[in-house]
């Protein structure tokens, strides 16, 4: 089973920031947090990942709490094309596999 | 931007037949993966592959499944005798280095329909 817990659904208005939370209270010190999204039945799209520090790239920002037990993915200016299922994944013990949970279904409203 | 490509996009096969799904990973990547997603369900890991060997496999990846890197560019998943329950989206992924701290990049999948 996935080591993460996410709300099943969220929505936000187009142009506003979308803040997607994730709990990973059992994360170990060397385990990374990854965020992916899946639009319709397309392949999962990598967004961002981090270990301890906050990270930012052209798609999003990742805020990881100091105790590493939770994180937040921030889409700074959501567009309609950001409507997707967002997955927060912990790479367990640097395993080769990603364990997908049910994710958060984000709906961006016009 | 480099991407993982998968062919065909849709494969229809009779039950009991063999099927081969093809993937071209990103060119400088060394680790390769297959996942599947049954309609309406979660994405599930099948197998990882590095240096011409299986690194890890799930319980789903039984004797009817096999993987191969037949040349320097392709990575294939073979299902020997397909069953109705093999109907799913199959996603190939690749990563540049060993998994720790390295994202996997996914293709857009092959939809496998078993009749």
Short mmCIF file of C-alpha atoms in Angstrom, two decimals:
data_model
loop_
_atom_site.label_atom_id
_atom_site.label_comp_id
_atom_site.label_asym_id
_atom_site.label_seq_id
_atom_site.Cartn_x
_atom_site.Cartn_y
_atom_site.Cartn_z
CA UNK A 1 0.00 0.00 0.00
CA UNK A 2 1.01 3.58 -0.55
CA UNK A 3 2.71 5.37 2.34
CA UNK A 4 0.89 8.61 1.57
CA UNK A 5 -2.54 10.03 2.31
CA UNK A 6 -4.19 12.62 0.08
CA UNK A 7 -7.67 14.16 -0.05
CA UNK A 8 -9.71 12.46 -2.78
CA UNK A 9 -10.71 15.67 -4.50
CA UNK A 10 -10.15 19.42 -4.52
CA UNK A 11 -11.06 22.31 -6.70
CA UNK A 12 -9.74 25.78 -7.32
CA UNK A 13 -10.48 28.73 -9.58
CA UNK A 14 -8.52 29.28 -12.74
CA UNK A 15 -5.64 31.70 -12.15
CA UNK A 16 -5.50 31.02 -8.44
CA UNK A 17 -2.93 28.93 -6.62
CA UNK A 18 -3.75 25.27 -6.09
CA UNK A 19 -2.33 23.84 -2.88
CA UNK A 20 -2.43 20.05 -2.74
CA UNK A 21 -1.58 18.46 0.62
CA UNK A 22 -0.03 15.08 1.29
CA UNK A 23 0.66 13.23 4.52
CA UNK A 24 3.55 10.80 4.74
CA UNK A 25 4.01 10.40 8.48
CA UNK A 26 6.02 7.16 8.23
CA UNK A 27 8.58 8.48 5.78
CA UNK A 28 12.19 7.46 6.44
CA UNK A 29 15.19 9.75 6.34
CA UNK A 30 16.43 8.77 2.90
CA UNK A 31 13.08 8.51 1.14
CA UNK A 32 12.14 11.09 -1.45
CA UNK A 33 8.71 12.60 -2.04
CA UNK A 34 7.60 12.63 -5.68
CA UNK A 35 4.62 14.29 -7.29
CA UNK A 36 3.09 13.08 -10.52
CA UNK A 37 -0.14 13.86 -12.28
CA UNK A 38 -2.32 11.95 -14.71
CA UNK A 39 -4.57 13.69 -17.19
CA UNK A 40 -7.41 11.43 -18.39
CA UNK A 41 -5.78 8.08 -19.20
CA UNK A 42 -2.45 9.52 -20.30
CA UNK A 43 0.77 8.33 -18.72
CA UNK A 44 1.70 9.78 -15.32
CA UNK A 45 3.60 13.02 -15.77
CA UNK A 46 6.47 13.81 -13.42
CA UNK A 47 6.09 17.19 -11.71
CA UNK A 48 8.66 17.60 -8.94
CA UNK A 49 10.42 15.76 -6.14
CA UNK A 50 12.33 16.56 -2.97
CA UNK A 51 14.05 15.10 0.06
CA UNK A 52 14.23 17.74 2.78
CA UNK A 53 14.38 21.18 1.20
CA UNK A 54 11.65 23.02 -0.60
CA UNK A 55 11.91 22.74 -4.36
CA UNK A 56 10.67 24.83 -7.27
CA UNK A 57 10.67 24.24 -11.00
CA UNK A 58 8.81 25.62 -13.98
CA UNK A 59 5.71 23.59 -13.16
CA UNK A 60 5.28 23.81 -9.42
CA UNK A 61 6.71 24.29 -5.94
CA UNK A 62 7.08 21.59 -3.31
CA UNK A 63 6.98 22.53 0.35
CA UNK A 64 8.14 19.82 2.77
CA UNK A 65 7.62 20.31 6.49
CA UNK A 66 10.64 20.27 8.74
CA UNK A 67 9.70 16.93 10.25
CA UNK A 68 9.10 15.61 6.69
CA UNK A 69 5.78 14.10 7.69
CA UNK A 70 3.81 16.11 5.17
CA UNK A 71 4.23 18.16 2.03
CA UNK A 72 2.27 20.51 -0.19
CA UNK A 73 2.39 20.81 -3.95
CA UNK A 74 1.70 24.34 -5.14
CA UNK A 75 0.59 25.17 -8.65
CA UNK A 76 0.99 28.95 -8.52
CA UNK A 77 -1.49 29.92 -11.25
CA UNK A 78 -3.75 27.01 -12.06
CA UNK A 79 -5.14 26.69 -15.57
CA UNK A 80 -7.91 24.49 -16.94
CA UNK A 81 -5.21 22.19 -18.32
CA UNK A 82 -4.07 21.47 -14.76
CA UNK A 83 -7.27 19.49 -14.15
CA UNK A 84 -5.91 16.01 -13.40
CA UNK A 85 -5.33 13.39 -10.71
CA UNK A 86 -2.27 14.33 -8.64
CA UNK A 87 -0.25 11.62 -6.94
CA UNK A 88 2.09 12.09 -4.01
CA UNK A 89 4.50 9.13 -3.81
CA UNK A 90 7.25 8.20 -1.39
CA UNK A 91 9.97 6.03 -2.95
CA UNK A 92 10.06 3.37 -0.27
CA UNK A 93 13.59 2.45 0.75
CA UNK A 94 14.80 3.58 -2.68
CA UNK A 95 12.90 0.73 -4.21
CA UNK A 96 12.73 0.50 -7.95
CA UNK A 97 8.97 0.76 -7.92
CA UNK A 98 6.61 3.68 -7.50
CA UNK A 99 3.52 2.78 -5.49
CA UNK A 100 0.59 4.85 -6.66
CA UNK A 101 -2.31 5.57 -4.36
CA UNK A 102 -5.65 7.00 -5.41
CA UNK A 103 -4.34 10.57 -5.58
CA UNK A 104 -6.22 13.85 -5.46
CA UNK A 105 -8.55 14.70 -8.30
CA UNK A 106 -8.05 18.43 -8.89
CA UNK A 107 -10.72 20.30 -10.79
CA UNK A 108 -9.79 23.78 -11.99
CA UNK A 109 -12.93 25.87 -12.47
CA UNK A 110 -13.20 28.61 -15.10
CA UNK B 1 12.12 17.61 -24.52
CA UNK B 2 13.04 13.90 -24.70
CA UNK B 3 10.15 11.56 -24.10
CA UNK B 4 9.29 7.90 -23.73
CA UNK B 5 7.39 6.59 -26.74
CA UNK B 6 5.16 3.53 -26.79
CA UNK B 7 3.69 1.57 -29.68
CA UNK B 8 1.03 0.69 -30.55
CA UNK B 9 -1.31 3.11 -28.82
CA UNK B 10 -4.06 0.50 -28.90
CA UNK B 11 -3.72 -3.27 -29.28
CA UNK B 12 -6.64 -5.63 -29.66
CA UNK B 13 -5.86 -9.34 -29.23
CA UNK B 14 -7.77 -12.57 -28.91
CA UNK B 15 -7.56 -14.34 -25.56
CA UNK B 16 -4.75 -16.87 -25.52
CA UNK B 17 -2.66 -15.04 -28.08
CA UNK B 18 0.77 -13.59 -27.43
CA UNK B 19 1.23 -9.84 -27.47
CA UNK B 20 4.33 -7.66 -27.46
CA UNK B 21 4.18 -4.07 -26.29
CA UNK B 22 7.01 -1.82 -27.37
CA UNK B 23 8.68 1.14 -25.75
CA UNK B 24 11.53 3.43 -26.67
CA UNK B 25 12.92 4.90 -23.44
CA UNK B 26 14.70 8.24 -23.23
CA UNK B 27 18.05 7.74 -24.90
CA UNK B 28 20.48 8.26 -22.00
CA UNK B 29 18.35 6.45 -19.45
CA UNK B 30 19.55 3.22 -17.92
CA UNK B 31 16.59 1.99 -15.84
CA UNK B 32 13.37 0.82 -17.41
CA UNK B 33 9.97 -0.03 -15.98
CA UNK B 34 6.54 -1.34 -16.87
CA UNK B 35 3.33 -0.43 -15.06
CA UNK B 36 -0.28 -1.17 -15.81
CA UNK B 37 -3.58 0.47 -14.99
CA UNK B 38 -6.82 -1.45 -15.21
CA UNK B 39 -9.70 0.86 -16.10
CA UNK B 40 -10.78 2.85 -13.06
CA UNK B 41 -8.06 1.42 -10.83
CA UNK B 42 -4.67 2.51 -9.56
CA UNK B 43 -1.43 2.44 -11.51
CA UNK B 44 0.39 -0.77 -10.56
CA UNK B 45 4.08 -1.58 -10.81
CA UNK B 46 4.97 -4.65 -12.86
CA UNK B 47 8.74 -4.79 -13.31
CA UNK B 48 11.99 -2.85 -13.36
CA UNK B 49 14.98 -3.65 -15.57
CA UNK B 50 18.60 -2.61 -15.47
CA UNK B 51 21.75 -3.88 -17.15
CA UNK B 52 19.77 -6.55 -19.01
CA UNK B 53 18.34 -8.00 -15.84
CA UNK B 54 15.13 -7.71 -13.91
CA UNK B 55 15.80 -5.63 -10.79
CA UNK B 56 12.44 -6.03 -9.14
CA UNK B 57 9.06 -7.45 -10.06
CA UNK B 58 5.62 -7.52 -8.53
CA UNK B 59 3.32 -10.45 -7.86
CA UNK B 60 1.42 -9.52 -11.00
CA UNK B 61 4.50 -10.21 -13.12
CA UNK B 62 4.14 -13.99 -13.29
CA UNK B 63 5.52 -16.51 -15.76
CA UNK B 64 3.31 -15.31 -18.59
CA UNK B 65 5.14 -11.97 -18.61
CA UNK B 66 8.64 -11.28 -19.85
CA UNK B 67 10.71 -8.22 -20.68
CA UNK B 68 13.56 -7.71 -23.06
CA UNK B 69 15.83 -5.04 -24.42
CA UNK B 70 16.46 -6.55 -27.84
CA UNK B 71 18.63 -3.71 -29.10
CA UNK B 72 20.03 -0.41 -27.89
CA UNK B 73 16.77 1.47 -28.08
CA UNK B 74 13.72 -0.73 -27.57
CA UNK B 75 12.30 -2.18 -24.37
CA UNK B 76 9.51 -4.73 -24.73
CA UNK B 77 6.88 -6.39 -22.58
CA UNK B 78 5.62 -9.76 -23.79
CA UNK B 79 2.51 -11.46 -22.51
CA UNK B 80 2.62 -15.08 -23.63
CA UNK B 81 -0.97 -16.23 -23.38
CA UNK B 82 -3.27 -13.32 -22.78
CA UNK B 83 -6.27 -13.46 -20.47
CA UNK B 84 -9.31 -11.25 -20.31
CA UNK B 85 -8.00 -9.71 -17.08
CA UNK B 86 -4.86 -8.52 -18.87
CA UNK B 87 -6.97 -5.80 -20.48
CA UNK B 88 -5.46 -2.54 -19.20
CA UNK B 89 -3.32 0.46 -20.05
CA UNK B 90 0.35 -0.49 -19.98
CA UNK B 91 2.84 2.26 -19.27
CA UNK B 92 6.56 2.15 -19.88
CA UNK B 93 8.88 4.41 -17.89
CA UNK B 94 12.58 5.11 -17.71
CA UNK B 95 14.97 6.88 -15.36
CA UNK B 96 18.46 8.19 -15.79
CA UNK B 97 20.19 6.66 -12.83
CA UNK B 98 19.48 4.38 -9.93
CA UNK B 99 16.04 5.04 -8.48
CA UNK B 100 16.97 7.00 -5.37
CA UNK B 101 16.22 10.61 -6.08
CA UNK B 102 15.68 10.09 -9.78
CA UNK B 103 12.26 10.61 -11.33
CA UNK B 104 10.76 8.06 -13.67
CA UNK B 105 9.41 9.45 -16.94
CA UNK B 106 6.40 7.73 -18.43
CA UNK B 107 5.12 7.16 -21.92
CA UNK B 108 1.48 7.67 -22.84
CA UNK B 109 0.77 3.98 -22.74
CA UNK B 110 -0.64 1.16 -24.83
CA UNK B 111 -4.26 0.29 -24.34
CA UNK B 112 -4.48 -3.53 -24.46
CA UNK B 113 -7.91 -4.99 -25.11
CA UNK B 114 -8.32 -8.76 -24.83
CA UNK B 115 -11.38 -10.22 -26.53
#
